[in-house]
Tab-separated table of C-alpha atoms in Angstrom:
chain	number	residue	atom	x	y	z
A	402	MET	CA	-50.680	-26.308	-8.430
A	403	HIS	CA	-49.155	-22.869	-7.795
A	404	ASN	CA	-45.412	-22.698	-8.644
A	405	SER	CA	-43.684	-20.509	-6.220
A	406	SER	CA	-40.377	-20.438	-8.480
A	407	ALA	CA	-42.492	-18.470	-11.163
A	408	ASN	CA	-42.738	-15.654	-8.914
A	409	PRO	CA	-39.610	-15.015	-6.915
A	410	PRO	CA	-39.326	-12.609	-4.090
A	411	ALA	CA	-39.077	-9.003	-5.312
A	412	SER	CA	-35.398	-8.675	-3.800
A	413	THR	CA	-34.363	-11.897	-5.610
A	414	ALA	CA	-35.642	-10.445	-8.920
A	415	ALA	CA	-33.905	-7.192	-8.079
A	416	ALA	CA	-30.667	-8.903	-7.323
A	417	GLY	CA	-30.839	-10.796	-10.648
A	418	GLU	CA	-31.240	-7.459	-12.486
A	419	VAL	CA	-28.451	-6.026	-10.672
A	420	VAL	CA	-26.148	-8.895	-11.388
A	421	ALA	CA	-27.017	-8.742	-15.288
A	422	ALA	CA	-26.408	-4.880	-15.350
A	423	VAL	CA	-22.986	-5.293	-13.671
A	424	LEU	CA	-22.040	-8.377	-15.980
A	425	ALA	CA	-23.172	-6.275	-19.108
A	426	PHE	CA	-21.184	-3.212	-17.900
A	427	ILE	CA	-18.190	-5.202	-17.381
A	428	ALA	CA	-18.383	-6.799	-20.732
A	429	GLN	CA	-18.129	-3.329	-22.442
A	430	ASP	CA	-14.806	-1.916	-23.795
A	431	GLY	CA	-14.958	1.200	-21.704
A	432	CYS	CA	-17.655	3.548	-20.481
A	433	THR	CA	-18.201	7.291	-20.136
A	434	ASP	CA	-18.457	9.253	-16.865
A	435	ALA	CA	-22.187	9.335	-17.268
A	436	ALA	CA	-22.752	5.735	-17.845
A	437	PHE	CA	-20.191	5.202	-14.538
A	438	ASP	CA	-22.306	7.457	-12.664
A	439	GLY	CA	-25.628	5.951	-13.864
A	440	LEU	CA	-24.696	2.225	-12.770
A	441	ALA	CA	-23.173	3.436	-9.422
A	442	LEU	CA	-26.239	5.329	-8.338
A	443	ARG	CA	-28.338	2.438	-9.406
A	444	LEU	CA	-26.275	-0.087	-7.014
A	445	PHE	CA	-26.391	2.626	-4.333
A	446	ALA	CA	-30.050	2.780	-4.558
A	447	TYR	CA	-30.119	-1.064	-4.431
A	448	GLN	CA	-27.812	-1.164	-1.359
A	449	TYR	CA	-29.557	1.593	0.532
A	450	ALA	CA	-32.760	-0.284	0.167
A	451	ASN	CA	-31.390	-3.786	1.186
A	452	ASN	CA	-28.444	-3.285	3.306
A	453	GLN	CA	-29.786	-1.984	6.585
A	454	PRO	CA	-26.536	-1.155	8.518
A	455	TYR	CA	-25.415	0.754	5.291
A	456	LYS	CA	-28.611	2.436	5.021
A	457	ARG	CA	-28.545	3.761	8.697
A	458	PHE	CA	-25.037	5.127	8.080
A	459	CYS	CA	-25.929	6.771	4.914
A	460	GLN	CA	-29.166	8.330	6.842
A	461	ARG	CA	-26.716	9.833	9.499
A	462	ARG	CA	-24.602	11.378	6.665
A	463	GLY	CA	-27.648	12.705	4.960
A	464	ALA	CA	-27.042	10.851	2.053
A	465	THR	CA	-30.152	9.183	0.120
A	466	PRO	CA	-30.637	8.062	-3.519
A	467	ARG	CA	-32.363	11.430	-3.975
A	468	SER	CA	-29.449	13.380	-2.652
A	469	VAL	CA	-26.633	11.466	-4.200
A	470	LYS	CA	-25.599	12.632	-7.698
A	471	ARG	CA	-22.620	10.862	-8.717
A	472	TRP	CA	-20.432	8.241	-7.706
A	473	SER	CA	-18.289	10.223	-5.646
A	474	ASP	CA	-21.083	11.462	-3.504
A	475	ILE	CA	-21.668	7.946	-2.224
A	476	PRO	CA	-20.778	7.446	1.436
A	477	ALA	CA	-17.567	5.469	1.799
A	478	VAL	CA	-17.627	2.499	4.451
A	479	PRO	CA	-14.411	2.355	6.335
A	480	ILE	CA	-12.721	-1.313	5.560
A	481	ASP	CA	-12.683	-2.326	9.062
A	482	ALA	CA	-16.539	-2.316	9.078
A	483	PHE	CA	-16.407	-5.537	7.449
A	484	LYS	CA	-15.109	-6.971	10.639
A	485	GLU	CA	-17.878	-5.528	12.642
A	486	LEU	CA	-21.145	-6.161	10.743
A	487	PRO	CA	-22.423	-8.381	7.973
A	488	LEU	CA	-22.483	-5.844	4.881
A	489	ARG	CA	-24.943	-7.672	2.458
A	490	CYS	CA	-28.006	-7.050	0.384
A	491	GLU	CA	-29.088	-10.740	-0.226
A	492	PRO	CA	-30.121	-12.807	2.977
A	493	PRO	CA	-27.638	-15.707	3.903
A	494	ALA	CA	-27.928	-18.849	1.756
A	495	ALA	CA	-26.106	-22.185	2.212
A	496	THR	CA	-24.760	-21.572	-1.398
A	497	ASP	CA	-22.945	-18.317	-0.433
A	498	ARG	CA	-19.238	-17.985	-0.958
A	499	VAL	CA	-17.642	-15.920	1.988
A	500	PHE	CA	-14.191	-14.402	1.585
A	501	MET	CA	-12.479	-13.693	4.606
A	502	THR	CA	-9.466	-11.422	5.463
A	503	SER	CA	-6.292	-12.798	6.813
A	504	GLY	CA	-6.562	-11.122	10.108
A	505	THR	CA	-2.942	-9.994	10.283
A	506	THR	CA	-3.867	-6.562	12.032
A	507	ARG	CA	-6.577	-8.046	14.543
A	508	SER	CA	-5.977	-11.676	14.419
A	509	GLU	CA	-9.106	-12.410	16.541
A	510	VAL	CA	-11.524	-10.573	14.087
A	511	LYS	CA	-11.824	-11.394	10.199
A	512	GLY	CA	-13.432	-8.970	7.699
A	513	ARG	CA	-16.278	-11.084	5.784
A	514	HIS	CA	-17.276	-10.461	2.267
A	515	PHE	CA	-20.420	-12.347	1.145
A	516	HIS	CA	-20.911	-13.302	-2.552
A	517	PRO	CA	-24.555	-15.108	-3.217
A	518	THR	CA	-22.984	-15.583	-6.766
A	519	LEU	CA	-19.331	-15.405	-7.856
A	520	ALA	CA	-20.422	-14.797	-11.326
A	521	VAL	CA	-19.569	-11.127	-11.164
A	522	TYR	CA	-16.289	-11.607	-9.187
A	523	ASP	CA	-15.143	-14.166	-11.714
A	524	ARG	CA	-15.984	-11.996	-14.733
A	525	SER	CA	-14.270	-8.994	-13.122
A	526	MET	CA	-11.106	-10.792	-12.407
A	527	THR	CA	-10.752	-12.732	-15.887
A	528	ARG	CA	-11.392	-9.692	-18.059
A	529	ASN	CA	-8.966	-7.485	-16.067
A	530	PHE	CA	-6.468	-10.379	-15.809
A	531	ALA	CA	-6.490	-11.007	-19.464
A	532	GLN	CA	-5.738	-7.434	-20.517
A	533	ARG	CA	-3.337	-6.477	-17.518
A	534	PHE	CA	-1.415	-9.649	-16.913
A	535	MET	CA	-1.737	-11.783	-19.698
A	536	GLN	CA	-1.788	-9.021	-22.109
A	537	GLU	CA	-3.667	-11.067	-24.728
A	538	HIS	CA	-1.096	-13.842	-24.674
A	539	GLY	CA	-2.361	-17.282	-25.154
A	540	PRO	CA	-2.478	-19.922	-22.309
A	541	MET	CA	0.565	-20.218	-20.320
A	542	ARG	CA	2.422	-22.614	-18.087
A	543	MET	CA	1.872	-21.368	-14.504
A	544	GLY	CA	3.432	-21.987	-11.106
A	545	ILE	CA	1.526	-20.910	-8.092
A	546	LEU	CA	3.256	-19.956	-5.000
A	547	PHE	CA	0.185	-19.993	-2.600
A	548	PRO	CA	-2.116	-22.528	-1.037
A	549	THR	CA	-4.770	-24.180	-2.974
A	550	GLU	CA	-8.517	-22.944	-2.812
A	551	THR	CA	-9.184	-26.391	-1.134
A	552	VAL	CA	-6.849	-25.522	1.573
A	553	LEU	CA	-7.897	-21.960	2.001
A	554	ALA	CA	-11.591	-21.980	1.122
A	555	ASN	CA	-12.341	-18.607	2.489
A	556	SER	CA	-9.418	-16.899	0.668
A	557	SER	CA	-10.073	-14.428	-2.232
A	558	LEU	CA	-6.557	-14.687	-3.211
A	559	ALA	CA	-6.821	-18.599	-3.407
A	560	HIS	CA	-9.720	-18.383	-5.658
A	561	TYR	CA	-8.288	-15.548	-7.730
A	562	LEU	CA	-5.184	-17.704	-8.481
A	563	ALA	CA	-7.453	-20.781	-9.083
A	564	LEU	CA	-9.295	-18.696	-11.682
A	565	ALA	CA	-5.911	-17.778	-13.196
A	566	VAL	CA	-4.845	-21.209	-13.807
A	567	GLU	CA	-8.321	-22.525	-14.817
A	568	ALA	CA	-8.863	-19.652	-17.440
A	569	PHE	CA	-5.250	-18.852	-18.679
A	570	GLY	CA	-3.025	-21.812	-17.439
A	571	THR	CA	-1.789	-24.850	-19.567
A	572	ALA	CA	-2.209	-28.426	-18.414
A	573	GLU	CA	1.220	-28.323	-16.996
A	574	SER	CA	0.165	-25.730	-14.599
A	575	ARG	CA	0.698	-26.645	-10.958
A	576	TYR	CA	0.964	-25.363	-7.336
A	577	PHE	CA	4.362	-25.235	-5.751
A	578	MET	CA	3.328	-24.340	-2.124
A	579	SER	CA	2.682	-27.070	0.717
A	580	PRO	CA	2.412	-26.696	4.363
A	581	GLN	CA	6.186	-27.096	4.614
A	582	GLY	CA	6.610	-24.254	2.186
A	583	VAL	CA	7.920	-23.679	-1.307
A	584	ASP	CA	8.620	-27.008	-3.208
A	585	LEU	CA	11.668	-25.739	-4.485
A	586	PRO	CA	13.131	-28.870	-6.113
A	587	GLY	CA	9.750	-29.330	-8.078
A	588	LEU	CA	9.655	-25.391	-8.924
A	589	CYS	CA	13.343	-25.559	-10.067
A	590	GLU	CA	12.667	-28.516	-12.444
A	591	ALA	CA	9.754	-26.653	-13.874
A	592	LEU	CA	11.642	-23.573	-14.538
A	593	SER	CA	14.506	-25.475	-16.041
A	594	ASP	CA	12.196	-27.416	-18.142
A	595	ALA	CA	10.669	-24.140	-19.509
A	596	GLN	CA	14.001	-22.489	-19.992
A	597	GLN	CA	15.099	-25.582	-22.188
A	598	ARG	CA	11.987	-25.705	-24.091
A	599	GLY	CA	11.832	-21.986	-24.926
A	600	GLU	CA	8.237	-21.745	-23.562
A	601	PRO	CA	7.159	-18.616	-21.530
A	602	PHE	CA	6.382	-19.525	-17.814
A	603	ALA	CA	4.462	-17.249	-15.460
A	604	LEU	CA	4.999	-17.359	-11.743
A	605	LEU	CA	2.156	-16.056	-9.272
A	606	GLY	CA	1.733	-15.801	-5.745
A	607	ALA	CA	1.905	-13.854	-2.554
A	608	SER	CA	4.962	-11.224	-2.321
A	609	TYR	CA	6.297	-13.124	0.833
A	610	SER	CA	6.513	-16.252	-0.880
A	611	PHE	CA	8.812	-14.668	-3.451
A	612	VAL	CA	11.086	-13.488	-0.771
A	613	HIS	CA	11.627	-17.172	0.469
A	614	LEU	CA	12.154	-18.048	-3.254
A	615	ILE	CA	14.758	-15.294	-3.441
A	616	ASP	CA	16.473	-16.461	-0.344
A	617	GLU	CA	16.569	-19.971	-1.335
A	618	LEU	CA	17.932	-19.592	-4.785
A	619	LYS	CA	20.550	-17.305	-3.427
A	620	ARG	CA	21.442	-19.964	-1.012
A	621	ARG	CA	21.640	-22.577	-3.589
A	622	GLY	CA	23.499	-20.405	-5.992
A	623	GLN	CA	20.910	-21.069	-8.607
A	624	SER	CA	19.346	-18.847	-11.138
A	625	PHE	CA	17.479	-19.042	-14.447
A	626	ARG	CA	16.945	-17.163	-17.716
A	627	LEU	CA	13.317	-17.719	-18.498
A	628	PRO	CA	12.195	-17.308	-22.144
A	629	ALA	CA	10.908	-14.010	-23.495
A	630	GLY	CA	7.262	-13.376	-22.489
A	631	SER	CA	7.694	-14.991	-19.093
A	632	ARG	CA	6.226	-12.914	-16.389
A	633	VAL	CA	5.709	-12.763	-12.512
A	634	LEU	CA	2.762	-11.638	-10.636
A	635	ASP	CA	3.188	-10.865	-6.626
A	636	THR	CA	0.634	-9.377	-4.412
A	637	GLY	CA	-0.163	-8.939	-0.773
A	638	GLY	CA	3.087	-7.695	0.789
A	639	TYR	CA	4.995	-9.423	3.449
A	640	LYS	CA	2.496	-9.611	6.246
A	641	GLY	CA	5.183	-10.785	8.866
A	642	GLN	CA	5.643	-14.027	6.857
A	643	SER	CA	9.097	-13.050	5.312
A	644	ARG	CA	11.936	-10.487	6.012
A	645	ASP	CA	10.819	-7.124	4.415
A	646	LEU	CA	12.581	-5.941	1.167
A	647	PRO	CA	12.652	-2.584	-0.274
A	648	LEU	CA	10.594	-2.643	-3.402
A	649	ASP	CA	13.528	-1.916	-5.833
A	650	THR	CA	15.620	-4.702	-4.200
A	651	PHE	CA	12.796	-7.017	-4.246
A	652	TYR	CA	12.194	-6.817	-8.082
A	653	ALA	CA	15.926	-6.294	-8.941
A	654	GLU	CA	16.729	-9.618	-7.318
A	655	LEU	CA	13.615	-11.370	-8.758
A	656	SER	CA	14.528	-10.095	-12.267
A	657	ALA	CA	18.159	-11.365	-11.729
A	658	LEU	CA	17.334	-14.772	-10.376
A	659	LEU	CA	14.578	-15.428	-13.017
A	660	GLY	CA	15.868	-13.699	-16.018
A	661	ILE	CA	12.622	-11.879	-16.201
A	662	GLU	CA	12.673	-8.187	-17.247
A	663	ARG	CA	11.437	-6.035	-14.567
A	664	SER	CA	8.636	-4.557	-17.132
A	665	HIS	CA	7.205	-8.210	-16.780
A	666	CYS	CA	7.298	-8.218	-12.951
A	667	ILE	CA	3.807	-7.117	-12.133
A	668	ASN	CA	2.215	-6.336	-8.862
A	669	MET	CA	-1.434	-6.739	-8.031
A	670	TYR	CA	-3.145	-4.581	-5.531
A	671	GLY	CA	-6.366	-6.137	-4.173
A	672	MET	CA	-8.250	-6.769	-1.119
A	673	THR	CA	-10.911	-9.116	0.118
A	674	GLU	CA	-13.522	-6.196	0.410
A	675	LEU	CA	-13.249	-5.565	-3.359
A	676	SER	CA	-14.204	-7.664	-6.116
A	677	THR	CA	-11.812	-5.944	-8.665
A	678	GLN	CA	-8.046	-5.765	-8.821
A	679	PHE	CA	-5.525	-2.908	-9.693
A	680	TYR	CA	-2.433	-3.428	-11.650
A	681	ASP	CA	0.694	-1.765	-12.703
A	682	ALA	CA	2.582	-2.038	-15.970
A	683	GLY	CA	5.731	-3.589	-14.464
A	684	ASN	CA	8.183	-2.431	-11.984
A	685	VAL	CA	10.924	-0.792	-13.985
A	686	SER	CA	10.897	2.018	-11.417
A	687	VAL	CA	9.064	2.005	-7.801
A	688	PRO	CA	6.621	2.850	-6.736
A	689	SER	CA	4.785	1.841	-9.777
A	690	VAL	CA	1.574	3.593	-11.057
A	691	LYS	CA	-1.700	1.435	-10.243
A	692	SER	CA	-4.668	1.360	-12.197
A	693	GLY	CA	-8.053	-0.407	-12.774
A	694	PRO	CA	-10.488	-1.129	-15.398
A	695	HIS	CA	-13.550	0.933	-16.337
A	696	TRP	CA	-15.723	-0.513	-13.611
A	697	ILE	CA	-13.666	0.845	-10.849
A	698	ARG	CA	-12.777	4.255	-9.758
A	699	SER	CA	-10.616	5.881	-6.907
A	700	ARG	CA	-10.358	9.092	-5.306
A	701	LEU	CA	-8.098	10.397	-2.426
A	702	VAL	CA	-9.552	11.635	0.911
A	703	ASP	CA	-8.471	13.321	4.265
A	704	PRO	CA	-9.912	10.405	6.593
A	705	LEU	CA	-10.547	12.958	9.413
A	706	THR	CA	-12.974	15.165	7.098
A	707	GLY	CA	-13.812	12.878	4.283
A	708	ARG	CA	-12.884	15.739	1.596
A	709	GLU	CA	-10.741	14.879	-1.296
A	710	VAL	CA	-7.159	16.086	-1.028
A	711	GLY	CA	-5.512	18.366	-3.441
A	712	PRO	CA	-3.924	17.173	-6.728
A	713	ALA	CA	-0.497	16.770	-5.375
A	714	GLU	CA	-1.517	15.887	-1.820
A	715	ARG	CA	-1.347	12.288	-0.008
A	716	GLY	CA	-4.541	10.875	0.885
A	717	ILE	CA	-6.319	7.657	1.872
A	718	LEU	CA	-7.802	5.901	-1.008
A	719	VAL	CA	-11.469	5.257	-1.535
A	720	HIS	CA	-12.500	2.943	-4.276
A	721	CYS	CA	-15.984	2.539	-5.886
A	722	ASP	CA	-15.969	-0.904	-7.226
A	723	LEU	CA	-19.281	-1.527	-9.458
A	724	ALA	CA	-18.494	-5.326	-9.065
A	725	ASN	CA	-19.351	-5.003	-5.393
A	726	PHE	CA	-23.006	-5.395	-5.966
A	727	ASN	CA	-24.038	-7.378	-2.797
A	728	SER	CA	-22.081	-5.345	-0.174
A	729	VAL	CA	-21.137	-1.817	-0.711
A	730	THR	CA	-19.560	-0.269	-3.627
A	731	THR	CA	-17.603	2.326	-1.887
A	732	ILE	CA	-14.911	1.618	0.467
A	733	LEU	CA	-12.421	3.880	2.495
A	734	THR	CA	-9.176	1.965	2.774
A	735	GLU	CA	-6.257	2.384	5.174
A	736	ASP	CA	-3.929	2.763	2.186
A	737	VAL	CA	-2.105	5.986	1.534
A	738	GLY	CA	-1.940	7.097	-2.183
A	739	LEU	CA	-0.863	9.767	-4.411
A	740	ALA	CA	-2.573	10.803	-7.634
A	741	ALA	CA	-0.513	9.843	-10.622
A	742	ASP	CA	-0.939	10.103	-14.425
A	743	GLY	CA	-3.125	7.070	-15.321
A	744	GLY	CA	-3.827	6.288	-11.852
A	745	PHE	CA	-2.229	6.382	-8.319
A	746	LEU	CA	0.830	5.561	-6.430
A	747	LEU	CA	0.437	3.111	-3.390
A	748	LEU	CA	2.634	4.408	-0.552
A	749	GLY	CA	1.866	2.140	2.326
A	750	ARG	CA	-0.515	1.927	5.166
A	751	ALA	CA	-2.044	5.009	7.119
A	752	GLU	CA	0.055	6.139	10.146
A	753	GLY	CA	-0.286	8.935	12.855
A	754	ALA	CA	-3.195	11.353	11.914
A	755	GLN	CA	-4.346	9.496	9.004
A	756	ALA	CA	-4.543	6.279	10.933
A	757	LYS	CA	-6.483	8.084	13.520
A	758	GLY	CA	-8.704	9.358	11.074
A	759	CYS	CA	-9.395	5.807	9.735
A	760	SER	CA	-10.256	4.551	13.152
A	761	LEU	CA	-12.544	7.421	13.936
A	762	ALA	CA	-14.543	6.469	10.603
A	763	VAL	CA	-14.964	3.040	11.910
A	764	GLU	CA	-16.159	4.156	15.097
A	765	GLU	CA	-18.640	6.569	13.311
A	766	PHE	CA	-19.851	3.805	11.026
A	767	ILE	CA	-20.623	1.424	14.089
A	768	ARG	CA	-22.348	4.040	16.052
A	769	ALA	CA	-24.527	4.691	13.053
A	770	ALA	CA	-25.441	1.561	11.991
A	771	ALA	CA	-26.025	-0.034	15.477
């Protein structure tokens, strides 16, 4: 009898080879410019062949696997395109994991990022997290200020935090977020216990959850001196879910109330449409320099022209994430940045002419891909 599984479809075989290549690349200790370009161009050719909306967009730009010579030549897809069209190479399957944006800017439409396997996302997260947040520290008791992955099955952040606990947390790690908000009594008990035992504690969650924590601790007149090595990770901004705090005030109050040095108050910059995260080296001064691992690179552009800005000019961030094997590697964000030694400064969302440029880029993509 013929065994169909012995001869998988060409696209499936190609996808498996691409995944293996990306996993091997992530496992390296770094890469040359030529090696990054090599894998970026291989992924571009794969996505050009299998992601039809993206192919039409590239053709309109005059970009093909023959004409694109390095990673910075790859056409960048505006981030809102993930809300308009399914950007994927592999056909849909029941086993797909789909991460969706929170919909804070257009609540009726959510961007979708399709993952036929989480092997690449998970390897990207854990390798980077070990180096940048854990800093090679052993397992640590963790407190999570965000809903569980069961509650938010389509949240990339919920999955990210679940991975953190699974890979780097001790058995005493737990979530302190419920539908009613932060479980402050439970969290204070855990923090007091860590303080008494002299064991480092890691507190991770959405930035707005930390604002609620700051407000509650101040209201109760309570603070902690967590043991050396303790650390905080916040991400995602406030998104209208808490009052806004200036960055310097936010980290000053976190440090004072938890007894954690600002050098150990780390911010993660990530997004649903990427498979790799950026980190800073603490927030002693703000804004802090963000940087990523060797499998992601960034540039700053004028969204109206697509051209890179000068070295001292603000621009819109474009990221080329080699872990984005199934969608598109290269994304035009709506985030303003400025080049800095070792990475970039994140300066907020696009406004005015820059925001108009991002909107026009989305319209161009939709017209080209239709």
